[in-house]
Amino acid sequence: MRITALLLFCAASTSFASLGETLEQTIERYGPLLKKEQAARPPYLNPSDATIQYGFGKNGFRITVSFVSGKCAWILYVKPDAPIYDTDLRTLLDNNAEGSQWNEGNDVRDRFAKKKIGYSRADGLAHAEYEELGDYRGLSIIAKAWRDATSAASGL
């Protein structure tokens, strides 16, 4: 049992792309690109590299990423058929630490979400949020570079 869990953890830790990787590195990890589209966006947000989303599928996850200056700056991991368990959340966060550390997570009060946890990185260059809402279960990880790029695109 322990060996199986360890093997699954090792497989998961090496199979997910990280913030800062290029599109080519992301494709190498996830396999073929399933879709590329302009994200649905508010009318004040002009199209930019940060608003183009690339979709992949791997290990039961739907993965959507966006890039800023050629580097991954926004990742959404969605597990359609099950919650993302704490061990998986920690693995995904650790894979996106970029040499920093994530906090333990804070429950966020939300009257609609069944579960919502916010995470921040010690270096202040990324934050993440896990949410369970109806059938949706997803972890979004957002780099400061993506926030800066979308703010610039909106003129804010």
Short mmCIF file of the C-alpha atoms (twelve columns), coordinates in Angstrom:
data_MODEL
# 
_entry.id   MODEL 
# 
loop_
_atom_site.group_PDB 
_atom_site.id 
_atom_site.type_symbol 
_atom_site.label_atom_id 
_atom_site.label_alt_id 
_atom_site.label_comp_id 
_atom_site.label_asym_id 
_atom_site.label_seq_id 
_atom_site.Cartn_x 
_atom_site.Cartn_y 
_atom_site.Cartn_z 
_atom_site.pdbx_PDB_model_num 
ATOM 1   C CA . MET A 1   0.000   0.000  0.000   1 
ATOM 2   C CA . ARG A 2   2.734   2.485  0.950   1 
ATOM 3   C CA . ILE A 3   4.759   1.649  -2.169  1 
ATOM 4   C CA . THR A 4   1.702   2.204  -4.387  1 
ATOM 5   C CA . ALA A 5   0.993   5.569  -2.737  1 
ATOM 6   C CA . LEU A 6   4.643   6.588  -3.122  1 
ATOM 7   C CA . LEU A 7   4.660   5.621  -6.818  1 
ATOM 8   C CA . LEU A 8   1.444   7.559  -7.434  1 
ATOM 9   C CA . PHE A 9   2.869   10.593 -5.648  1 
ATOM 10  C CA . CYS A 10  6.083   10.471 -7.701  1 
ATOM 11  C CA . ALA A 11  4.133   10.081 -10.953 1 
ATOM 12  C CA . ALA A 12  1.879   13.000 -10.072 1 
ATOM 13  C CA . SER A 13  4.756   15.228 -9.008  1 
ATOM 14  C CA . THR A 14  6.537   14.852 -12.335 1 
ATOM 15  C CA . SER A 15  3.510   14.991 -14.619 1 
ATOM 16  C CA . PHE A 16  2.248   18.514 -14.008 1 
ATOM 17  C CA . ALA A 17  3.705   21.606 -15.617 1 
ATOM 18  C CA . SER A 18  4.792   24.529 -13.546 1 
ATOM 19  C CA . LEU A 19  4.554   28.245 -13.548 1 
ATOM 20  C CA . GLY A 20  7.450   29.589 -15.583 1 
ATOM 21  C CA . GLU A 21  7.541   26.784 -18.145 1 
ATOM 22  C CA . THR A 22  7.240   27.438 -21.881 1 
ATOM 23  C CA . LEU A 23  4.453   26.152 -24.118 1 
ATOM 24  C CA . GLU A 24  6.857   23.535 -25.512 1 
ATOM 25  C CA . GLN A 25  7.681   22.273 -22.013 1 
ATOM 26  C CA . THR A 26  3.975   22.204 -21.174 1 
ATOM 27  C CA . ILE A 27  3.184   20.144 -24.286 1 
ATOM 28  C CA . GLU A 28  6.050   17.794 -23.413 1 
ATOM 29  C CA . ARG A 29  4.491   17.171 -19.980 1 
ATOM 30  C CA . TYR A 30  0.807   16.991 -20.907 1 
ATOM 31  C CA . GLY A 31  0.899   15.641 -24.424 1 
ATOM 32  C CA . PRO A 32  -0.948  17.096 -27.384 1 
ATOM 33  C CA . LEU A 33  -2.748  20.382 -27.139 1 
ATOM 34  C CA . LEU A 34  -6.499  19.703 -27.052 1 
ATOM 35  C CA . LYS A 35  -7.673  23.255 -27.633 1 
ATOM 36  C CA . LYS A 36  -6.518  26.837 -27.902 1 
ATOM 37  C CA . GLU A 37  -8.997  29.658 -27.517 1 
ATOM 38  C CA . GLN A 38  -9.468  33.247 -26.515 1 
ATOM 39  C CA . ALA A 39  -10.749 33.220 -22.946 1 
ATOM 40  C CA . ALA A 40  -14.187 34.561 -22.251 1 
ATOM 41  C CA . ARG A 41  -13.347 37.934 -20.822 1 
ATOM 42  C CA . PRO A 42  -15.037 41.042 -19.550 1 
ATOM 43  C CA . PRO A 43  -15.446 43.714 -22.235 1 
ATOM 44  C CA . TYR A 44  -12.852 45.973 -20.571 1 
ATOM 45  C CA . LEU A 45  -10.100 43.346 -20.955 1 
ATOM 46  C CA . ASN A 46  -8.384  43.530 -24.330 1 
ATOM 47  C CA . PRO A 47  -7.147  40.311 -25.938 1 
ATOM 48  C CA . SER A 48  -3.528  39.542 -25.079 1 
ATOM 49  C CA . ASP A 49  -1.231  36.553 -24.655 1 
ATOM 50  C CA . ALA A 50  -2.498  36.296 -21.067 1 
ATOM 51  C CA . THR A 51  -6.094  35.819 -22.259 1 
ATOM 52  C CA . ILE A 52  -5.333  32.940 -24.648 1 
ATOM 53  C CA . GLN A 53  -6.003  29.602 -22.981 1 
ATOM 54  C CA . TYR A 54  -4.428  26.272 -23.894 1 
ATOM 55  C CA . GLY A 55  -6.244  23.091 -22.857 1 
ATOM 56  C CA . PHE A 56  -4.782  19.694 -22.009 1 
ATOM 57  C CA . GLY A 57  -5.831  16.488 -20.276 1 
ATOM 58  C CA . LYS A 58  -3.695  14.247 -18.082 1 
ATOM 59  C CA . ASN A 59  -4.161  11.806 -15.185 1 
ATOM 60  C CA . GLY A 60  -7.887  12.534 -14.868 1 
ATOM 61  C CA . PHE A 61  -7.390  16.314 -14.833 1 
ATOM 62  C CA . ARG A 62  -8.474  18.939 -17.326 1 
ATOM 63  C CA . ILE A 63  -5.665  21.485 -17.356 1 
ATOM 64  C CA . THR A 64  -5.912  24.991 -18.776 1 
ATOM 65  C CA . VAL A 65  -2.919  27.312 -18.946 1 
ATOM 66  C CA . SER A 66  -2.106  30.849 -20.100 1 
ATOM 67  C CA . PHE A 67  1.256   32.433 -20.777 1 
ATOM 68  C CA . VAL A 68  2.851   35.833 -20.276 1 
ATOM 69  C CA . SER A 69  6.057   36.630 -22.162 1 
ATOM 70  C CA . GLY A 70  6.301   32.979 -23.227 1 
ATOM 71  C CA . LYS A 71  6.139   31.598 -19.679 1 
ATOM 72  C CA . CYS A 72  3.248   29.820 -17.967 1 
ATOM 73  C CA . ALA A 73  1.622   32.317 -15.603 1 
ATOM 74  C CA . TRP A 74  -1.889  30.897 -14.973 1 
ATOM 75  C CA . ILE A 75  -2.925  27.274 -14.458 1 
ATOM 76  C CA . LEU A 76  -6.328  25.756 -13.746 1 
ATOM 77  C CA . TYR A 77  -6.514  22.108 -12.699 1 
ATOM 78  C CA . VAL A 78  -10.050 20.675 -12.777 1 
ATOM 79  C CA . LYS A 79  -10.943 17.142 -11.789 1 
ATOM 80  C CA . PRO A 80  -14.356 16.426 -13.333 1 
ATOM 81  C CA . ASP A 81  -15.217 13.241 -11.459 1 
ATOM 82  C CA . ALA A 82  -13.808 13.661 -7.955  1 
ATOM 83  C CA . PRO A 83  -12.481 16.199 -5.496  1 
ATOM 84  C CA . ILE A 84  -8.817  17.080 -5.611  1 
ATOM 85  C CA . TYR A 85  -7.543  15.591 -2.378  1 
ATOM 86  C CA . ASP A 86  -5.231  17.414 0.031   1 
ATOM 87  C CA . THR A 87  -2.202  15.338 -0.979  1 
ATOM 88  C CA . ASP A 88  -2.826  16.155 -4.663  1 
ATOM 89  C CA . LEU A 89  -3.355  19.843 -3.848  1 
ATOM 90  C CA . ARG A 90  -0.056  19.937 -1.977  1 
ATOM 91  C CA . THR A 91  1.743   18.208 -4.878  1 
ATOM 92  C CA . LEU A 92  0.314   20.664 -7.399  1 
ATOM 93  C CA . LEU A 93  1.238   23.626 -5.200  1 
ATOM 94  C CA . ASP A 94  4.753   22.289 -4.579  1 
ATOM 95  C CA . ASN A 95  5.228   21.830 -8.341  1 
ATOM 96  C CA . ASN A 96  4.446   25.528 -8.732  1 
ATOM 97  C CA . ALA A 97  6.535   26.871 -5.851  1 
ATOM 98  C CA . GLU A 98  9.407   28.067 -8.083  1 
ATOM 99  C CA . GLY A 99  11.825  27.854 -5.159  1 
ATOM 100 C CA . SER A 100 9.430   29.469 -2.689  1 
ATOM 101 C CA . GLN A 101 7.010   27.947 -0.163  1 
ATOM 102 C CA . TRP A 102 3.193   27.916 -0.077  1 
ATOM 103 C CA . ASN A 103 1.326   28.570 3.144   1 
ATOM 104 C CA . GLU A 104 -0.905  25.850 4.592   1 
ATOM 105 C CA . GLY A 105 -4.022  27.432 3.130   1 
ATOM 106 C CA . ASN A 106 -6.853  29.382 4.671   1 
ATOM 107 C CA . ASP A 107 -10.525 28.526 4.503   1 
ATOM 108 C CA . VAL A 108 -12.342 31.279 2.651   1 
ATOM 109 C CA . ARG A 109 -15.935 31.933 3.614   1 
ATOM 110 C CA . ASP A 110 -18.187 31.666 0.618   1 
ATOM 111 C CA . ARG A 111 -21.924 31.172 0.815   1 
ATOM 112 C CA . PHE A 112 -22.042 29.298 -2.490  1 
ATOM 113 C CA . ALA A 113 -18.933 27.110 -2.406  1 
ATOM 114 C CA . LYS A 114 -18.934 23.841 -0.514  1 
ATOM 115 C CA . LYS A 115 -15.209 24.309 0.075   1 
ATOM 116 C CA . LYS A 116 -12.859 27.177 -0.741  1 
ATOM 117 C CA . ILE A 117 -9.226  27.417 0.338   1 
ATOM 118 C CA . GLY A 118 -6.822  30.246 -0.468  1 
ATOM 119 C CA . TYR A 119 -3.050  29.791 -0.654  1 
ATOM 120 C CA . SER A 120 -0.241  32.306 -1.013  1 
ATOM 121 C CA . ARG A 121 3.428   31.937 -1.753  1 
ATOM 122 C CA . ALA A 122 6.039   33.336 0.620   1 
ATOM 123 C CA . ASP A 123 7.697   35.328 -2.184  1 
ATOM 124 C CA . GLY A 124 4.396   37.062 -3.008  1 
ATOM 125 C CA . LEU A 125 4.723   36.155 -6.701  1 
ATOM 126 C CA . ALA A 126 1.770   33.740 -6.878  1 
ATOM 127 C CA . HIS A 127 -1.406  32.734 -5.145  1 
ATOM 128 C CA . ALA A 128 -3.804  29.842 -5.537  1 
ATOM 129 C CA . GLU A 129 -7.374  28.918 -4.739  1 
ATOM 130 C CA . TYR A 130 -9.108  25.557 -4.509  1 
ATOM 131 C CA . GLU A 131 -12.870 25.564 -4.840  1 
ATOM 132 C CA . GLU A 132 -15.663 22.998 -4.765  1 
ATOM 133 C CA . LEU A 133 -18.914 24.420 -6.105  1 
ATOM 134 C CA . GLY A 134 -21.615 22.009 -7.259  1 
ATOM 135 C CA . ASP A 135 -19.887 19.586 -9.642  1 
ATOM 136 C CA . TYR A 136 -16.918 21.926 -10.118 1 
ATOM 137 C CA . ARG A 137 -13.671 21.100 -8.312  1 
ATOM 138 C CA . GLY A 138 -10.688 23.147 -9.367  1 
ATOM 139 C CA . LEU A 139 -7.376  24.614 -8.291  1 
ATOM 140 C CA . SER A 140 -6.283  27.840 -9.929  1 
ATOM 141 C CA . ILE A 141 -2.699  29.031 -9.584  1 
ATOM 142 C CA . ILE A 142 -1.997  32.587 -10.674 1 
ATOM 143 C CA . ALA A 143 1.379   34.280 -10.957 1 
ATOM 144 C CA . LYS A 144 1.802   37.989 -10.319 1 
ATOM 145 C CA . ALA A 145 2.981   38.306 -13.945 1 
ATOM 146 C CA . TRP A 146 -0.473  37.199 -15.162 1 
ATOM 147 C CA . ARG A 147 -2.261  39.659 -12.877 1 
ATOM 148 C CA . ASP A 148 0.042   42.456 -14.039 1 
ATOM 149 C CA . ALA A 149 -0.508  41.555 -17.716 1 
ATOM 150 C CA . THR A 150 -4.284  41.419 -17.436 1 
ATOM 151 C CA . SER A 151 -4.358  44.655 -15.453 1 
ATOM 152 C CA . ALA A 152 -2.273  46.331 -18.164 1 
ATOM 153 C CA . ALA A 153 -4.585  44.917 -20.867 1 
ATOM 154 C CA . SER A 154 -7.607  46.346 -19.033 1 
ATOM 155 C CA . GLY A 155 -6.045  49.760 -18.638 1 
ATOM 156 C CA . LEU A 156 -6.368  49.567 -14.843 1 
# 
